[in-house]
Short mmCIF file of C-alpha atoms and ligand atoms in Angstrom, two decimals:
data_model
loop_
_atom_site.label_atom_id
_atom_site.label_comp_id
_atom_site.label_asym_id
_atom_site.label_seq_id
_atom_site.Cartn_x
_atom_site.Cartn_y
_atom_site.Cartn_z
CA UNK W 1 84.13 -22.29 73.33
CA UNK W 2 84.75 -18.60 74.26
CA UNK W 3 87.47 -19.12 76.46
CA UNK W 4 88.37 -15.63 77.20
CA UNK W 5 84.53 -14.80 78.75
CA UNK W 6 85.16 -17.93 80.57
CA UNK W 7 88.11 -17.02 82.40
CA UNK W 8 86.90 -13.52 83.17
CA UNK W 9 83.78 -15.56 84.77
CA UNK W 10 86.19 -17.56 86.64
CA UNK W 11 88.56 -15.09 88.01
CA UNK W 12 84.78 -13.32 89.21
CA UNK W 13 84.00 -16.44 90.98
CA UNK W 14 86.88 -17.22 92.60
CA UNK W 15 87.61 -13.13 93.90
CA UNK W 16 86.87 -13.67 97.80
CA UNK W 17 89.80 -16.73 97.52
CA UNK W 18 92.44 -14.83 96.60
CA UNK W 19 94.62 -13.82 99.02
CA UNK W 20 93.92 -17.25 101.43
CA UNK W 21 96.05 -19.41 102.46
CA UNK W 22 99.60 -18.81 103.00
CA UNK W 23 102.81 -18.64 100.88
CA UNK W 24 105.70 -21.78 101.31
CA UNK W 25 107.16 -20.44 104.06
CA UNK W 26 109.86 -23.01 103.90
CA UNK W 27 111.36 -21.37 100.78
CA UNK W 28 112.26 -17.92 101.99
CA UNK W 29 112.18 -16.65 98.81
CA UNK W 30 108.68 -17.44 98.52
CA UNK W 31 107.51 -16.58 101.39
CA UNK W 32 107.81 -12.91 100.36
CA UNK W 33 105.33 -13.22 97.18
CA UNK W 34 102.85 -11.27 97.39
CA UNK W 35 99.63 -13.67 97.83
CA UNK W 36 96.86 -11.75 96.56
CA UNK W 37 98.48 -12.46 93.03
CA UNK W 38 95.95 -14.48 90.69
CA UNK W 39 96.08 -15.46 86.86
CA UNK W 40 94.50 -18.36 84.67
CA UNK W 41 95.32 -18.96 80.97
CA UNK W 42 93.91 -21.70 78.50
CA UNK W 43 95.79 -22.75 75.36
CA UNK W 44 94.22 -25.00 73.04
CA UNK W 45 95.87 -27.58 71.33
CA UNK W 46 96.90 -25.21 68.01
CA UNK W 47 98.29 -22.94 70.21
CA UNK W 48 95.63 -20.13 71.00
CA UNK W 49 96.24 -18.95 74.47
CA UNK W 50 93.52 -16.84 76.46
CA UNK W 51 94.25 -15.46 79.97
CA UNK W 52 92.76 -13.40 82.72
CA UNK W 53 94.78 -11.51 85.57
CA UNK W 54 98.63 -11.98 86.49
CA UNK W 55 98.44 -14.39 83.16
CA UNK W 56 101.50 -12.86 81.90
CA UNK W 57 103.62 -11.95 85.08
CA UNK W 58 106.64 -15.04 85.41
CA UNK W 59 105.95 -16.67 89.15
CA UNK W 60 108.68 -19.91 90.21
CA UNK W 61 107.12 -22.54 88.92
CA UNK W 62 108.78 -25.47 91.52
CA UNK W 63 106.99 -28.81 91.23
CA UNK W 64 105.37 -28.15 88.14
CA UNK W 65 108.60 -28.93 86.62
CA UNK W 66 108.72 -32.25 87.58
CA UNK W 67 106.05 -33.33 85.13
CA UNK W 68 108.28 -31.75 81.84
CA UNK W 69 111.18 -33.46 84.10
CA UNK W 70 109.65 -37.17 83.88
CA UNK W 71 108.18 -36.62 80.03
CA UNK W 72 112.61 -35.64 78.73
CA UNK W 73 113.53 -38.68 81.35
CA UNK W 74 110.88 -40.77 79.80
CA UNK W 75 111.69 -39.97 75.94
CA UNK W 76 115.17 -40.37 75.86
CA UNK W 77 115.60 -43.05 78.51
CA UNK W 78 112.48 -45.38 78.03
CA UNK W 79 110.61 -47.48 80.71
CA UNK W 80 113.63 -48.25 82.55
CA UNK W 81 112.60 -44.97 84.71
CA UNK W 82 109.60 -47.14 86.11
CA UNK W 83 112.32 -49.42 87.87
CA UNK W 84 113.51 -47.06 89.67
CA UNK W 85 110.31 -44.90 90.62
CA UNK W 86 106.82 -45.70 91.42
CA UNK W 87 103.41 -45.11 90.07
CA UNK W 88 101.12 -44.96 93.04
CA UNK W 89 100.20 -42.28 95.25
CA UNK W 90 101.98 -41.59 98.70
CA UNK W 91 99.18 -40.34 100.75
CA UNK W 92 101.97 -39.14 102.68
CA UNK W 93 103.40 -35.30 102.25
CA UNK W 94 105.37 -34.22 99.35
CA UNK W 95 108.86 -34.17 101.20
CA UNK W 96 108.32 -37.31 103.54
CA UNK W 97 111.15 -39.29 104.04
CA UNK W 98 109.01 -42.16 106.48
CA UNK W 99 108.09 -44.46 103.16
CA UNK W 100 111.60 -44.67 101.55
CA UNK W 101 113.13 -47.12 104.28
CA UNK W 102 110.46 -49.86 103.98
CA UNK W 103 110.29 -49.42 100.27
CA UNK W 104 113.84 -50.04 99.87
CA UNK W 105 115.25 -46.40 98.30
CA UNK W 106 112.37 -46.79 95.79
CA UNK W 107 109.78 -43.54 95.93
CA UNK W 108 106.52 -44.26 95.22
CA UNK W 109 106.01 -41.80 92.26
CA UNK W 110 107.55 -38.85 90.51
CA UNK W 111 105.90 -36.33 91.67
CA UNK W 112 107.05 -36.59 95.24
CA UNK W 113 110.42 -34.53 96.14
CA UNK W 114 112.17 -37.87 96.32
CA UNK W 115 111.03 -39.22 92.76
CA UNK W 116 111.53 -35.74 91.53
CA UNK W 117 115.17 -36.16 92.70
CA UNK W 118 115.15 -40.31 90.75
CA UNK W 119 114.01 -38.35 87.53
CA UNK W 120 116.31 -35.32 87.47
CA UNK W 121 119.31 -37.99 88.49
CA UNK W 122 118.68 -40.37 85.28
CA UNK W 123 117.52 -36.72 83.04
CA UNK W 124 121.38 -35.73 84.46
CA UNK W 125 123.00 -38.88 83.52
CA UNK W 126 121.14 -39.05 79.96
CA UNK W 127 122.13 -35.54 79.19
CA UNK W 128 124.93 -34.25 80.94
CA UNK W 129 122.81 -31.17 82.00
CA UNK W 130 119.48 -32.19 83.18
CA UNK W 131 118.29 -28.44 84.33
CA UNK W 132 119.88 -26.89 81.19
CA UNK W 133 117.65 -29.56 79.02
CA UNK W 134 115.10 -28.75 81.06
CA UNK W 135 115.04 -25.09 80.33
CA UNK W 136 115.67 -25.45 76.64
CA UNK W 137 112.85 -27.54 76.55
CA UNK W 138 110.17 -25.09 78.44
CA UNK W 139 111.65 -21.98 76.33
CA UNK W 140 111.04 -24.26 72.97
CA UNK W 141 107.55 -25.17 73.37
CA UNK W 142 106.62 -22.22 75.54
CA UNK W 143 108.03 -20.18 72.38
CA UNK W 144 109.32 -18.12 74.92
CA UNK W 145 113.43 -17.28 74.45
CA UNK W 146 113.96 -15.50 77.62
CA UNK W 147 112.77 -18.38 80.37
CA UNK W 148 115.26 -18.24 83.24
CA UNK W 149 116.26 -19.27 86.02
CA UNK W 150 115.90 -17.18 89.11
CA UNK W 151 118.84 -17.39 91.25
CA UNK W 152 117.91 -16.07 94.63
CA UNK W 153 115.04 -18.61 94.46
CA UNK W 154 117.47 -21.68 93.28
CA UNK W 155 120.03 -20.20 96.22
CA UNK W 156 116.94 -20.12 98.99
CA UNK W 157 116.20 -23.52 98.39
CA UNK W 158 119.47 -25.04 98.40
CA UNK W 159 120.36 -22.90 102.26
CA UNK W 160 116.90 -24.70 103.04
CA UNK W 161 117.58 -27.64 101.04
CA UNK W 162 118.64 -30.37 104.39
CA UNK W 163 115.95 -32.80 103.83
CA UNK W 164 115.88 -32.78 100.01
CA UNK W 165 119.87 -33.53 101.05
CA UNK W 166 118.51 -36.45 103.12
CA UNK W 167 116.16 -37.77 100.75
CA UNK W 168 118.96 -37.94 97.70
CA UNK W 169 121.68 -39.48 100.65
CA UNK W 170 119.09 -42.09 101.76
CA UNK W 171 118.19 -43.22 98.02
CA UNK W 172 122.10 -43.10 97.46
CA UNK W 173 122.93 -45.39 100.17
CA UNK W 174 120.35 -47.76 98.21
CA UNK W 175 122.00 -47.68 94.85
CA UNK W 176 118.78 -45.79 93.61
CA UNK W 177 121.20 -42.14 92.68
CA UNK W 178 123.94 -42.46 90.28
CA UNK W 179 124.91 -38.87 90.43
CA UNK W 180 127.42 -37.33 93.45
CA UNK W 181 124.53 -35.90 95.59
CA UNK W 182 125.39 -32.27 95.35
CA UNK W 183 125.36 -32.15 91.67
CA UNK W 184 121.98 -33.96 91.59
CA UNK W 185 120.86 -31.18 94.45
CA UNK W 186 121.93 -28.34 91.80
CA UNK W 187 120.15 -29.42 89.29
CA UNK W 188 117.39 -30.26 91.11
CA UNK W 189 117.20 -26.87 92.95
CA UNK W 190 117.57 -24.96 89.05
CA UNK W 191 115.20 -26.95 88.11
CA UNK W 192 112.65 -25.73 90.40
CA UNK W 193 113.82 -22.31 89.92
CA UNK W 194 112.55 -21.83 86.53
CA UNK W 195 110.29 -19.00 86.42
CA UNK W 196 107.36 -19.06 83.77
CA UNK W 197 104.26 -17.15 83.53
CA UNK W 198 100.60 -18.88 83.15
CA UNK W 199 101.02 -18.79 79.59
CA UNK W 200 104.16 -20.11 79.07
CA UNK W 201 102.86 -23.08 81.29
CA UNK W 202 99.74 -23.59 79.79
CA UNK W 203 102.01 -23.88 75.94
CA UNK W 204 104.33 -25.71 77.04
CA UNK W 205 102.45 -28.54 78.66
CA UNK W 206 100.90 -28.89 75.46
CA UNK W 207 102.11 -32.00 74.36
CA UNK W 208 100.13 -34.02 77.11
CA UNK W 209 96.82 -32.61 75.42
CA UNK W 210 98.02 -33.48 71.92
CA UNK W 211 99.15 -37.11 72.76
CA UNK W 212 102.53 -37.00 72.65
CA UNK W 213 103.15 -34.27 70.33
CA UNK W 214 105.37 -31.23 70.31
CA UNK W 215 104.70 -27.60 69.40
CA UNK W 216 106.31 -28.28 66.31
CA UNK W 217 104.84 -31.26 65.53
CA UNK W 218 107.13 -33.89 66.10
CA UNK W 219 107.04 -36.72 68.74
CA UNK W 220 108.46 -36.59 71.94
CA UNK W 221 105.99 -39.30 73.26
CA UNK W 222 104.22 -42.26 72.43
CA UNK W 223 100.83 -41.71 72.76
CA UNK W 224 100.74 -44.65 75.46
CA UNK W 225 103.44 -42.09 77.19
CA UNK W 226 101.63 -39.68 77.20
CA UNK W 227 99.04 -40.84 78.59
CA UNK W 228 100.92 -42.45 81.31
CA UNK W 229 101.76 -38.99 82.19
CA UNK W 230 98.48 -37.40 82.74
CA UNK W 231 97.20 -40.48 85.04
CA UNK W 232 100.15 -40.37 87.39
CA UNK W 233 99.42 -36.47 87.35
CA UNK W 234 95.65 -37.34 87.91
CA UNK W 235 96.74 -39.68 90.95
CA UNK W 236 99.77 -37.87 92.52
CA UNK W 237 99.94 -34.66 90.96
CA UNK W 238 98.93 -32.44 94.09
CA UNK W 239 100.22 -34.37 96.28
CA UNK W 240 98.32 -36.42 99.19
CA UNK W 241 95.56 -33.72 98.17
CA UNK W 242 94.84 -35.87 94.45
CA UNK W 243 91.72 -37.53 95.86
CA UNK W 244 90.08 -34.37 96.68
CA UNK W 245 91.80 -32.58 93.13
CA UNK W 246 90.06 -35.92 91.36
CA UNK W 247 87.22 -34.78 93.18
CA UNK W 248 86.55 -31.11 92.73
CA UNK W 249 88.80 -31.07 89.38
CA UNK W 250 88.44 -33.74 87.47
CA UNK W 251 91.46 -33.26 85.21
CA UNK W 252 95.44 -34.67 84.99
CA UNK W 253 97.09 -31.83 87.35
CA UNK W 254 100.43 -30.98 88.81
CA UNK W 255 100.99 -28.28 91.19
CA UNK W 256 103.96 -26.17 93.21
CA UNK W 257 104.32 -24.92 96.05
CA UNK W 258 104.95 -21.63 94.01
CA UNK W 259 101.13 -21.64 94.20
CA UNK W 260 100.92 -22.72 90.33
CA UNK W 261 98.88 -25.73 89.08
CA UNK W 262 98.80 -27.22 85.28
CA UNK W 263 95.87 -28.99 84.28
CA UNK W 264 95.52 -31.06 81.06
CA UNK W 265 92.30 -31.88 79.04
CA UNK W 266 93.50 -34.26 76.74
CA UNK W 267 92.67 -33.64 72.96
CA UNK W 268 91.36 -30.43 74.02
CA UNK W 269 93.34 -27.84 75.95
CA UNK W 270 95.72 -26.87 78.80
CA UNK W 271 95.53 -24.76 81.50
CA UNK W 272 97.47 -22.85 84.04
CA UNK W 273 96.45 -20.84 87.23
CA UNK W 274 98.56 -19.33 89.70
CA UNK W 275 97.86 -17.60 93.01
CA UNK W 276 100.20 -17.78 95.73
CA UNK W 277 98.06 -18.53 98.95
CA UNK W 278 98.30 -22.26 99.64
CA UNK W 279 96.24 -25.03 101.46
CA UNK W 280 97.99 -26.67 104.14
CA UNK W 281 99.11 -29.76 101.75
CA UNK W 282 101.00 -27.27 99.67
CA UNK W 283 98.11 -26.29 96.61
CA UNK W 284 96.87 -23.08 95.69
CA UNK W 285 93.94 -22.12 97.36
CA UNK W 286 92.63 -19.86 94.77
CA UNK W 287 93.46 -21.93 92.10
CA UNK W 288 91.75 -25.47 92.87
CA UNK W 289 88.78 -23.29 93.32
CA UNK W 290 89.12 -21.80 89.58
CA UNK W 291 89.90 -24.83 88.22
CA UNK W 292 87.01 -26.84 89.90
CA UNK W 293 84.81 -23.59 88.43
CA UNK W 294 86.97 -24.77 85.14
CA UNK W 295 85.39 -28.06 85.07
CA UNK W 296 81.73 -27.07 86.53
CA UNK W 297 81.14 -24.43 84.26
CA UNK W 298 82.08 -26.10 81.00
CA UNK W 299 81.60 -30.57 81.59
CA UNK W 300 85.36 -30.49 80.19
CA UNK W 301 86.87 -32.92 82.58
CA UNK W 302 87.94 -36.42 82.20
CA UNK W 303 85.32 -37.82 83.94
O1 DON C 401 111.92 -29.31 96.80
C1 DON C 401 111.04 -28.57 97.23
O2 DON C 401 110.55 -28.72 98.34
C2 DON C 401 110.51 -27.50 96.31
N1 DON C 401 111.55 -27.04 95.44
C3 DON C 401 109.39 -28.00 95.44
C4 DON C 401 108.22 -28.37 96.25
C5 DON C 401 106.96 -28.37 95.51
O3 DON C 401 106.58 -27.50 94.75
C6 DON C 401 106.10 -29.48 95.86
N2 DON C 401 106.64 -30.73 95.53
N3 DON C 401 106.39 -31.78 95.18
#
């Protein structure tokens, strides 16, 4: 597969997108990226990456980092993680709070801010330093030493952080956070303060396309793992938007409101697009579009 004429193709296709939608405005720090950004890589599983655009240039990769999140919480703690999170899609936005009461503390999945906050808690209690794990992770099989943090992002979000604050008191008062809140909340806001670039994404997820296996070829999953991964990505990955992504897509994905999305063809490849413009549930306008163009142009989707 030529993946580089591919990409140029894509980026093509997708031009008159770019620059739609509208940055997280929630985030202040975000809301002054500039939207008309765009960049796609592909790395195969031995570690070839292609890209086209901004595929280099580091962009705050926020939810994304729940998924590498879930796969360190998973390895070192086991299944016990699925007693205390859900599998099954919300339906409801990414920061609700309206399931939690009825459900008892218990979010429905990871990938929602409130199982995000479940995962980093147990990552924090398993480690000592869930964000710092988390980063030495992402620079390891990104191969990339300098991955950082940025602050002014990490510092944005925790001034606008009150209802991530409510979420991790309300699951507190239920026994479901073992951490003192504020500590989980730092960690937490780090985490989704890592900046990476398309390609260090697109490496680093990796291990979801080669079953479980890391960069340097030893486990971090089963291969039952990581499949479990992919299929809550494929079912709550972008949000209440992961019918439509199923739809259009076709492929495991997990996307931020940094206007990134990961995307996961198992035994095959991983890719990464970023443009900042969003839809109104949160996902990059420009990038759905490329990746549905992804899947169109060459069959390579799950389905
Ligand atoms: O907690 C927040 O709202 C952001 N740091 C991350 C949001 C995001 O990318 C979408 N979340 N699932």
């Amino acid at each position: 597969m030529d993946y580089q004429a591919l990409l140029e193709q894509i980026a093509q296709d997708v031009s008159q997108l770019i620059g739609s939608g509208r940055t997280a405005e929630y985030i202040p720090a975000l809301a002054k990226v500039d939207p008309r950004r765009f960049g796609m890589a592909v790395a195969d599983i031995d570690g070839n990456v292609y890209g086209v655009g901004d595929w280099q240039r580091p962009f705050s990769t926020q939810s994304i980092t729940k998924v590498f999140a879930l796969a360190l919480a998973l390895a070192s703690g086991g299944d016990s993680l699925w007693k205390h999170v859900g599998r099954e899609p919300s339906g409801n936005p990414f920061n609700s709070l309206v399931q939690l009461e009825y459900e008892n503390g218990i979010p429905r999945n990871p990938f929602i801010n409130a199982g995000a906050l479940v995962v980093t808690d147990r990552l924090q209690s398993l480690t000592g330093d869930a964000s710092s794990e988390l980063l030495d992770f992402l620079r390891q099989e990104s191969g990339n030493p300098d991955l950082a943090f940025d602050p002014q992002v990490a510092e944005s979000e925790s001034t606008h952080g009150d209802r991530n604050a409510a979420l991790a008191h309300f699951m507190a008062s239920y026994g479901n956070i073992t951490n003192p809140v504020p500590t989980l909340l730092d960690h937490y806001f780090w985490q989704c303060a890592i900046e990476m670039s398309c390609a260090d994404l697109a490496l680093a997820a990796r291990f979801l396309a080669r079953h479980g296996l890391r960069a340097d070829g030893s486990r971090l999953l089963t291969r039952s793992e990581a499949k479990q991964i992919n299929a809550v990505m494929l079912t709550c990955g972008t949000y209440d938007a992961a019918g439509e992504f199923a739809h259009r897509v076709g492929l495991p994905g997990k996307s931020g409101v940094g206007g990134g999305i990961v995307a996961v063809v198992p035994g095959r490849c991983t890719l990464c697009v970023w443009s900042p413009g969003l839809d109104r549930r949160g996902n990059s306008v420009a990038g759905v579009a490329a990746l549905d163009r992804f899947t169109t142009l060459t069959g390579l989707s799950v389905f």
